[in-house]
Short mmCIF file of C-alpha atoms in Angstrom, two decimals:
data_model
loop_
_atom_site.label_atom_id
_atom_site.label_comp_id
_atom_site.label_asym_id
_atom_site.label_seq_id
_atom_site.Cartn_x
_atom_site.Cartn_y
_atom_site.Cartn_z
CA UNK A 1 -50.38 44.64 20.88
CA UNK A 2 -51.17 40.91 20.62
CA UNK A 3 -48.47 38.29 20.44
CA UNK A 4 -46.93 37.52 17.07
CA UNK A 5 -45.30 34.45 15.56
CA UNK A 6 -41.58 35.22 15.43
CA UNK A 7 -38.69 33.47 13.71
CA UNK A 8 -35.01 33.22 14.68
CA UNK A 9 -32.97 32.13 11.66
CA UNK A 10 -29.68 30.33 12.30
CA UNK A 11 -26.82 28.38 10.76
CA UNK A 12 -27.68 24.75 10.05
CA UNK A 13 -26.85 22.67 13.09
CA UNK A 14 -27.46 25.42 15.65
CA UNK A 15 -31.26 25.09 15.91
CA UNK A 16 -31.05 23.29 19.27
CA UNK A 17 -28.75 25.91 20.80
CA UNK A 18 -31.04 28.73 19.63
CA UNK A 19 -34.13 26.97 20.99
CA UNK A 20 -32.49 26.39 24.38
CA UNK A 21 -31.30 29.99 24.73
CA UNK A 22 -34.75 31.36 23.81
CA UNK A 23 -36.32 29.17 26.50
CA UNK A 24 -33.75 30.48 29.00
CA UNK A 25 -34.94 33.99 28.07
CA UNK A 26 -38.46 32.98 29.26
CA UNK A 27 -39.72 33.10 25.67
CA UNK A 28 -42.77 30.94 24.94
CA UNK A 29 -43.87 28.44 22.28
CA UNK A 30 -40.33 27.70 21.09
CA UNK A 31 -40.31 25.30 18.14
CA UNK A 32 -37.03 24.40 16.38
CA UNK A 33 -37.21 23.69 12.65
CA UNK A 34 -34.63 23.27 9.90
CA UNK A 35 -32.43 26.40 9.87
CA UNK A 36 -34.80 28.39 12.08
CA UNK A 37 -36.66 28.44 15.40
CA UNK A 38 -40.24 29.67 15.79
CA UNK A 39 -41.43 31.39 18.96
CA UNK A 40 -44.12 33.79 20.22
CA UNK A 41 -43.86 37.33 21.50
CA UNK A 42 -44.49 41.04 21.24
CA UNK A 43 -42.04 43.93 21.00
CA UNK A 44 -40.40 43.01 24.31
CA UNK A 45 -39.53 39.53 23.03
CA UNK A 46 -38.37 41.00 19.70
CA UNK A 47 -36.01 43.30 21.60
CA UNK A 48 -34.85 40.56 23.98
CA UNK A 49 -34.09 38.06 21.21
CA UNK A 50 -32.19 40.63 19.14
CA UNK A 51 -30.12 41.91 22.06
CA UNK A 52 -29.43 38.59 23.77
CA UNK A 53 -29.28 35.79 21.19
CA UNK A 54 -25.72 34.51 20.70
CA UNK A 55 -26.49 31.94 18.02
CA UNK A 56 -29.28 33.44 15.85
CA UNK A 57 -28.59 35.17 12.53
CA UNK A 58 -31.74 37.29 12.36
CA UNK A 59 -35.10 37.81 14.13
CA UNK A 60 -38.15 38.04 11.86
CA UNK A 61 -41.87 38.58 12.32
CA UNK A 62 -43.79 35.89 10.44
CA UNK A 63 -46.73 37.78 8.97
CA UNK A 64 -48.26 34.74 7.30
CA UNK A 65 -47.70 31.45 5.50
CA UNK A 66 -49.90 30.00 2.74
CA UNK A 67 -49.91 28.08 -0.55
CA UNK A 68 -49.54 30.28 -3.62
CA UNK A 69 -49.79 28.66 -7.05
CA UNK A 70 -50.69 31.90 -8.84
CA UNK A 71 -49.99 35.61 -8.56
CA UNK A 72 -53.68 36.12 -7.71
CA UNK A 73 -53.35 33.80 -4.70
CA UNK A 74 -50.15 35.55 -3.66
CA UNK A 75 -51.74 39.01 -3.94
CA UNK A 76 -54.98 38.09 -2.13
CA UNK A 77 -53.25 36.37 0.79
CA UNK A 78 -50.66 39.12 1.29
CA UNK A 79 -53.41 41.75 1.25
CA UNK A 80 -55.20 39.97 4.11
CA UNK A 81 -52.24 40.38 6.46
CA UNK A 82 -52.29 43.16 9.14
CA UNK A 83 -49.53 45.35 7.69
CA UNK A 84 -50.82 48.44 9.44
CA UNK A 85 -49.62 46.97 12.77
CA UNK A 86 -46.02 47.51 11.67
CA UNK A 87 -45.92 49.92 8.71
CA UNK A 88 -46.81 53.58 9.26
CA UNK A 89 -48.24 55.74 6.48
CA UNK A 90 -44.86 57.44 5.91
CA UNK A 91 -42.67 54.34 6.30
CA UNK A 92 -40.63 52.80 3.50
CA UNK A 93 -41.29 49.09 2.98
CA UNK A 94 -38.87 47.50 0.47
CA UNK A 95 -39.60 43.88 -0.49
CA UNK A 96 -36.90 41.25 -1.09
CA UNK A 97 -36.91 37.47 -1.17
CA UNK A 98 -36.36 34.25 -3.03
CA UNK A 99 -38.23 31.29 -4.49
CA UNK A 100 -37.26 27.61 -4.55
CA UNK A 101 -38.96 24.79 -6.45
CA UNK A 102 -42.17 26.81 -6.93
CA UNK A 103 -44.48 27.73 -9.79
CA UNK A 104 -43.97 31.38 -8.88
CA UNK A 105 -40.30 31.47 -9.86
CA UNK A 106 -39.82 35.11 -10.95
CA UNK A 107 -38.42 37.04 -7.99
CA UNK A 108 -39.03 40.51 -9.53
CA UNK A 109 -42.67 39.60 -10.26
CA UNK A 110 -43.17 38.26 -6.72
CA UNK A 111 -41.64 41.43 -5.27
CA UNK A 112 -43.96 43.57 -7.35
CA UNK A 113 -47.11 41.60 -6.46
CA UNK A 114 -46.32 41.58 -2.72
CA UNK A 115 -45.54 45.30 -2.73
CA UNK A 116 -48.78 46.07 -4.58
CA UNK A 117 -50.81 43.94 -2.15
CA UNK A 118 -49.32 45.76 0.87
CA UNK A 119 -50.03 49.14 -0.76
CA UNK A 120 -53.66 48.19 -1.42
CA UNK A 121 -54.10 47.07 2.19
CA UNK A 122 -52.57 50.26 3.58
CA UNK A 123 -54.57 52.47 1.19
CA UNK A 124 -57.74 51.15 2.82
CA UNK A 125 -56.42 51.44 6.38
CA UNK A 126 -54.87 54.92 6.09
CA UNK A 127 -57.34 56.32 3.51
CA UNK A 128 -54.56 57.70 1.32
CA UNK A 129 -53.68 56.84 -2.28
CA UNK A 130 -49.95 57.65 -2.32
CA UNK A 131 -47.15 56.57 0.01
CA UNK A 132 -44.11 58.83 0.26
CA UNK A 133 -42.00 56.13 1.99
CA UNK A 134 -39.88 58.89 3.48
CA UNK A 135 -39.67 57.66 7.08
CA UNK A 136 -38.18 54.53 8.68
CA UNK A 137 -37.63 51.35 6.68
CA UNK A 138 -39.68 48.23 7.43
CA UNK A 139 -38.02 45.48 5.39
CA UNK A 140 -40.43 42.85 4.05
CA UNK A 141 -38.94 39.46 3.16
CA UNK A 142 -40.51 36.49 1.41
CA UNK A 143 -39.60 32.87 0.81
CA UNK A 144 -41.68 30.78 -1.59
CA UNK A 145 -40.57 27.15 -1.26
CA UNK A 146 -42.44 24.24 -2.84
CA UNK A 147 -45.34 26.63 -3.53
CA UNK A 148 -45.70 27.68 0.12
CA UNK A 149 -45.13 31.40 0.66
CA UNK A 150 -43.77 32.71 3.96
CA UNK A 151 -44.06 36.47 4.34
CA UNK A 152 -41.93 38.12 7.03
CA UNK A 153 -40.62 41.41 8.39
CA UNK A 154 -36.95 41.73 9.37
CA UNK A 155 -36.47 43.23 12.85
CA UNK A 156 -32.66 42.96 13.01
CA UNK A 157 -31.35 44.88 10.02
CA UNK A 158 -27.66 44.02 9.90
CA UNK A 159 -27.25 40.32 10.76
CA UNK A 160 -26.97 39.44 14.45
CA UNK A 161 -23.47 38.03 13.97
CA UNK A 162 -22.38 41.66 13.55
CA UNK A 163 -21.84 42.45 17.23
CA UNK A 164 -20.07 45.74 16.56
CA UNK A 165 -16.62 44.86 17.87
CA UNK A 166 -15.02 43.46 14.70
CA UNK A 167 -14.62 46.33 12.23
CA UNK A 168 -11.36 44.82 11.02
CA UNK A 169 -10.64 41.13 10.75
CA UNK A 170 -7.85 38.71 9.90
CA UNK A 171 -8.13 36.55 6.79
CA UNK A 172 -11.12 34.15 6.70
CA UNK A 173 -12.44 34.85 10.22
CA UNK A 174 -14.93 32.53 11.88
CA UNK A 175 -18.47 33.86 12.11
CA UNK A 176 -19.29 35.26 15.56
CA UNK A 177 -22.40 33.09 15.96
CA UNK A 178 -20.37 29.96 15.18
CA UNK A 179 -17.61 30.98 17.60
CA UNK A 180 -20.28 31.47 20.28
CA UNK A 181 -21.63 28.00 19.52
CA UNK A 182 -18.16 26.48 19.96
CA UNK A 183 -17.89 28.21 23.34
CA UNK A 184 -21.23 26.68 24.30
CA UNK A 185 -20.16 23.21 23.11
CA UNK A 186 -17.02 23.63 25.26
CA UNK A 187 -19.20 24.36 28.32
CA UNK A 188 -17.61 27.74 29.03
CA UNK A 189 -18.54 29.02 32.48
CA UNK A 190 -17.75 32.15 34.57
CA UNK A 191 -14.66 30.43 36.03
CA UNK A 192 -13.33 28.94 32.75
CA UNK A 193 -9.90 29.37 31.17
CA UNK A 194 -9.89 29.39 27.35
CA UNK A 195 -6.93 29.14 24.96
CA UNK A 196 -7.03 29.74 21.21
CA UNK A 197 -3.65 28.98 19.58
CA UNK A 198 -4.85 30.36 16.20
CA UNK A 199 -6.68 33.41 17.53
CA UNK A 200 -6.77 35.46 14.28
CA UNK A 201 -9.09 38.41 15.01
CA UNK A 202 -9.90 37.06 18.49
CA UNK A 203 -13.49 36.06 17.74
CA UNK A 204 -13.48 32.77 19.68
CA UNK A 205 -11.81 34.41 22.69
CA UNK A 206 -14.23 37.35 22.68
CA UNK A 207 -17.35 35.20 22.26
CA UNK A 208 -16.14 32.95 25.08
CA UNK A 209 -15.66 36.01 27.30
CA UNK A 210 -19.09 37.41 26.45
CA UNK A 211 -20.66 34.06 27.34
CA UNK A 212 -18.68 33.62 30.57
CA UNK A 213 -19.56 37.13 31.78
CA UNK A 214 -23.14 36.82 30.48
CA UNK A 215 -22.75 39.96 28.37
CA UNK A 216 -25.53 40.11 25.78
CA UNK A 217 -23.91 40.18 22.31
CA UNK A 218 -26.24 42.91 21.02
CA UNK A 219 -25.77 45.39 23.87
CA UNK A 220 -23.37 47.59 21.87
CA UNK A 221 -25.37 47.82 18.63
CA UNK A 222 -28.74 48.98 17.31
CA UNK A 223 -31.46 47.20 15.35
CA UNK A 224 -33.72 48.26 12.51
CA UNK A 225 -36.94 47.66 14.51
CA UNK A 226 -35.90 50.36 17.00
CA UNK A 227 -36.30 52.97 14.26
CA UNK A 228 -39.83 52.00 13.21
CA UNK A 229 -42.60 54.52 13.71
CA UNK A 230 -44.46 51.89 15.74
CA UNK A 231 -41.43 50.97 17.88
CA UNK A 232 -42.05 50.62 21.60
CA UNK A 233 -39.00 52.48 22.86
CA UNK A 234 -39.82 51.57 26.45
CA UNK A 235 -39.60 47.86 25.57
CA UNK A 236 -36.15 48.32 24.01
CA UNK A 237 -34.94 50.43 26.94
CA UNK A 238 -36.26 47.89 29.46
CA UNK A 239 -34.65 44.95 27.67
CA UNK A 240 -31.29 46.71 27.47
CA UNK A 241 -31.45 47.49 31.19
CA UNK A 242 -32.41 43.86 31.88
CA UNK A 243 -29.44 42.59 29.86
CA UNK A 244 -27.12 45.04 31.61
CA UNK A 245 -28.29 43.82 35.03
CA UNK A 246 -27.60 40.19 34.08
CA UNK A 247 -23.87 40.77 33.45
CA UNK A 248 -21.75 38.68 35.83
CA UNK A 249 -19.04 41.16 36.84
CA UNK A 250 -17.67 38.74 39.46
CA UNK A 251 -16.77 36.10 36.85
CA UNK A 252 -13.17 34.87 37.08
CA UNK A 253 -12.91 34.05 33.37
CA UNK A 254 -9.58 34.53 31.58
CA UNK A 255 -8.57 33.76 27.98
CA UNK A 256 -5.26 33.40 26.18
CA UNK A 257 -4.77 33.98 22.47
CA UNK A 258 -1.74 33.01 20.40
CA UNK A 259 -1.02 33.52 16.71
CA UNK A 260 2.07 33.41 14.53
CA UNK A 261 1.01 36.71 12.89
CA UNK A 262 1.70 39.89 14.95
CA UNK A 263 -1.04 41.73 13.05
CA UNK A 264 -3.57 39.13 14.17
CA UNK A 265 -2.57 39.76 17.79
CA UNK A 266 -3.10 43.50 17.26
CA UNK A 267 -6.55 42.83 15.79
CA UNK A 268 -7.47 40.59 18.72
CA UNK A 269 -6.49 43.27 21.23
CA UNK A 270 -8.35 45.95 19.28
CA UNK A 271 -11.54 43.87 19.00
CA UNK A 272 -11.42 42.79 22.66
CA UNK A 273 -11.23 46.44 23.69
CA UNK A 274 -14.27 47.34 21.55
CA UNK A 275 -16.17 44.38 23.02
CA UNK A 276 -15.37 45.54 26.56
CA UNK A 277 -13.49 42.36 27.53
CA UNK A 278 -9.86 43.40 26.98
CA UNK A 279 -9.00 42.89 30.68
CA UNK A 280 -9.96 39.20 30.32
CA UNK A 281 -7.90 38.40 27.22
CA UNK A 282 -4.12 37.97 27.12
CA UNK A 283 -2.26 37.63 23.83
CA UNK A 284 1.15 36.64 22.57
CA UNK A 285 2.83 36.00 19.21
CA UNK A 286 3.45 32.27 19.26
CA UNK A 287 3.51 29.38 16.77
CA UNK A 288 1.51 26.19 17.28
CA UNK A 289 4.88 24.40 17.35
CA UNK A 290 5.61 26.26 20.60
CA UNK A 291 2.22 25.57 22.18
CA UNK A 292 2.25 24.81 25.89
CA UNK A 293 0.16 25.64 28.94
CA UNK A 294 0.82 25.48 32.67
CA UNK A 295 -2.82 26.18 33.60
CA UNK A 296 -4.36 23.48 35.84
CA UNK A 297 -7.50 23.45 33.65
CA UNK A 298 -8.28 24.90 30.23
CA UNK A 299 -10.60 24.63 27.24
CA UNK A 300 -8.70 24.88 23.96
CA UNK A 301 -11.06 26.15 21.24
CA UNK A 302 -9.76 26.86 17.75
CA UNK A 303 -10.38 27.33 14.05
CA UNK A 304 -7.02 26.30 12.57
CA UNK A 305 -6.11 27.50 9.05
CA UNK A 306 -6.99 24.99 6.35
CA UNK A 307 -6.59 24.53 2.61
CA UNK A 308 -9.89 26.08 1.54
CA UNK A 309 -9.16 29.22 3.56
CA UNK A 310 -5.52 30.18 3.79
CA UNK A 311 -3.04 27.40 3.11
CA UNK A 312 -2.55 24.55 0.72
CA UNK A 313 -3.85 21.19 1.92
CA UNK A 314 -0.38 19.84 2.81
CA UNK A 315 0.45 22.86 5.00
CA UNK A 316 -2.90 22.57 6.76
CA UNK A 317 -2.39 18.88 7.42
CA UNK A 318 1.09 19.55 8.80
CA UNK A 319 -0.55 21.90 11.30
CA UNK A 320 -3.10 19.21 12.27
CA UNK A 321 -0.22 16.78 12.85
CA UNK A 322 1.53 19.30 15.12
CA UNK A 323 -1.74 19.91 16.99
CA UNK A 324 -2.03 16.18 17.63
CA UNK A 325 1.44 16.20 19.17
CA UNK A 326 0.78 19.28 21.32
CA UNK A 327 -2.87 18.72 22.37
CA UNK A 328 -2.21 15.95 24.86
CA UNK A 329 -4.75 14.11 26.99
CA UNK A 330 -4.59 15.97 30.30
CA UNK A 331 -6.75 16.08 33.38
CA UNK A 332 -8.85 19.25 33.26
CA UNK A 333 -8.21 19.91 29.54
CA UNK A 334 -10.63 19.76 26.62
CA UNK A 335 -10.17 20.52 22.92
CA UNK A 336 -12.78 21.83 20.49
CA UNK A 337 -11.55 22.14 16.89
CA UNK A 338 -13.48 23.04 13.73
CA UNK A 339 -12.28 21.74 10.36
CA UNK A 340 -13.71 20.85 6.92
CA UNK A 341 -11.07 18.15 6.38
CA UNK A 342 -12.61 14.66 6.45
CA UNK A 343 -9.18 13.25 7.30
CA UNK A 344 -8.71 15.49 10.35
CA UNK A 345 -8.92 12.74 12.98
CA UNK A 346 -6.54 10.47 11.05
CA UNK A 347 -3.94 13.25 10.70
CA UNK A 348 -4.49 14.59 14.24
CA UNK A 349 -3.72 11.10 15.50
CA UNK A 350 -6.83 10.03 17.40
CA UNK A 351 -10.61 9.91 16.93
CA UNK A 352 -12.75 12.62 18.51
CA UNK A 353 -14.79 11.79 21.60
CA UNK A 354 -17.67 13.62 19.97
CA UNK A 355 -18.36 15.27 16.60
CA UNK A 356 -20.90 17.80 15.43
CA UNK A 357 -21.64 18.93 11.85
CA UNK A 358 -21.79 22.72 11.42
CA UNK A 359 -21.24 25.26 8.67
CA UNK A 360 -18.56 27.99 8.63
CA UNK A 361 -20.13 30.29 6.05
CA UNK A 362 -20.89 27.99 3.10
CA UNK A 363 -18.21 25.45 4.04
CA UNK A 364 -19.45 22.23 5.66
CA UNK A 365 -17.32 21.47 8.70
CA UNK A 366 -17.11 19.14 11.65
CA UNK A 367 -16.49 20.27 15.19
CA UNK A 368 -14.19 17.70 16.78
CA UNK A 369 -14.36 17.51 20.58
CA UNK A 370 -11.79 15.78 22.78
CA UNK A 371 -12.42 15.60 26.52
CA UNK A 372 -11.86 12.02 27.69
CA UNK A 373 -8.68 11.22 29.61
#
């Protein structure tokens, strides 16, 4: 099968990380855009990106992109696309999507027109007039923005941040893809030591361990494209074997998680076990007021509780003040802290050496990095 234009969607601010990791996977024609990264590939690259991407939210096949000012234009252009490459005659193909600032503003009407166009195309290709849609599901997605329609197929199914290890979670957990990004920004390596003094469900610790050991985040889950009638099972098997072979079992990585809530510590241990990194993660019930470390080097990475999530603003700022007292400038130590509070640096007690704007769900945050002595 010829190469396709593929799309990795991501949280705003992570486009560069996604582009870099795709290039490291030997994927070609990588092109970062706003909230997504385009690249080229066939089913092997689809499998590789789904299994191995730490920072992407979803991998899509871009079937086509075109201007659509009328339902006739939408229908005609969708019908031209090679749907038979991906949709079998028994496959279900639900259509979902959204429109923004476009003449075609009715989502139900757009869904109906796109569905009808795909049916008409497949009628001609399969020489049948009725589709049972009783087999695997090939999910068609559309985005019509400023009158330009992008028509895509979802290959991931459940979002890629769902690694499979976090069935239960503490209150307001950080998204796995964002935790992985913080580990990357902290330059976590196979020999690193990581501390999270607000470990919650253990997401930052686990994502740091997966990165340090080079464990692909999607190794323990399945993807919707694997179930398609056209799926190349050999490609998926080969990519899983490739990811398995790349695991660095000699890595010396260790992580330490503290939390004032005993239930959070239990959740961390449970999730670490499911992720296969329990031997690398050590936990203890401990308040930030009692924070200390005798490690010669460590990266402190954390998502402290804040007013919009768990506490009132005053309580959150009291925690920031305590962090500033405990997170001292030390040789071999770095601090990576995410917060939506614009006054964080003032309350923490010193300006960050570097800042990066990211989103934790729908909340705009800054990642504050301290590493200078």
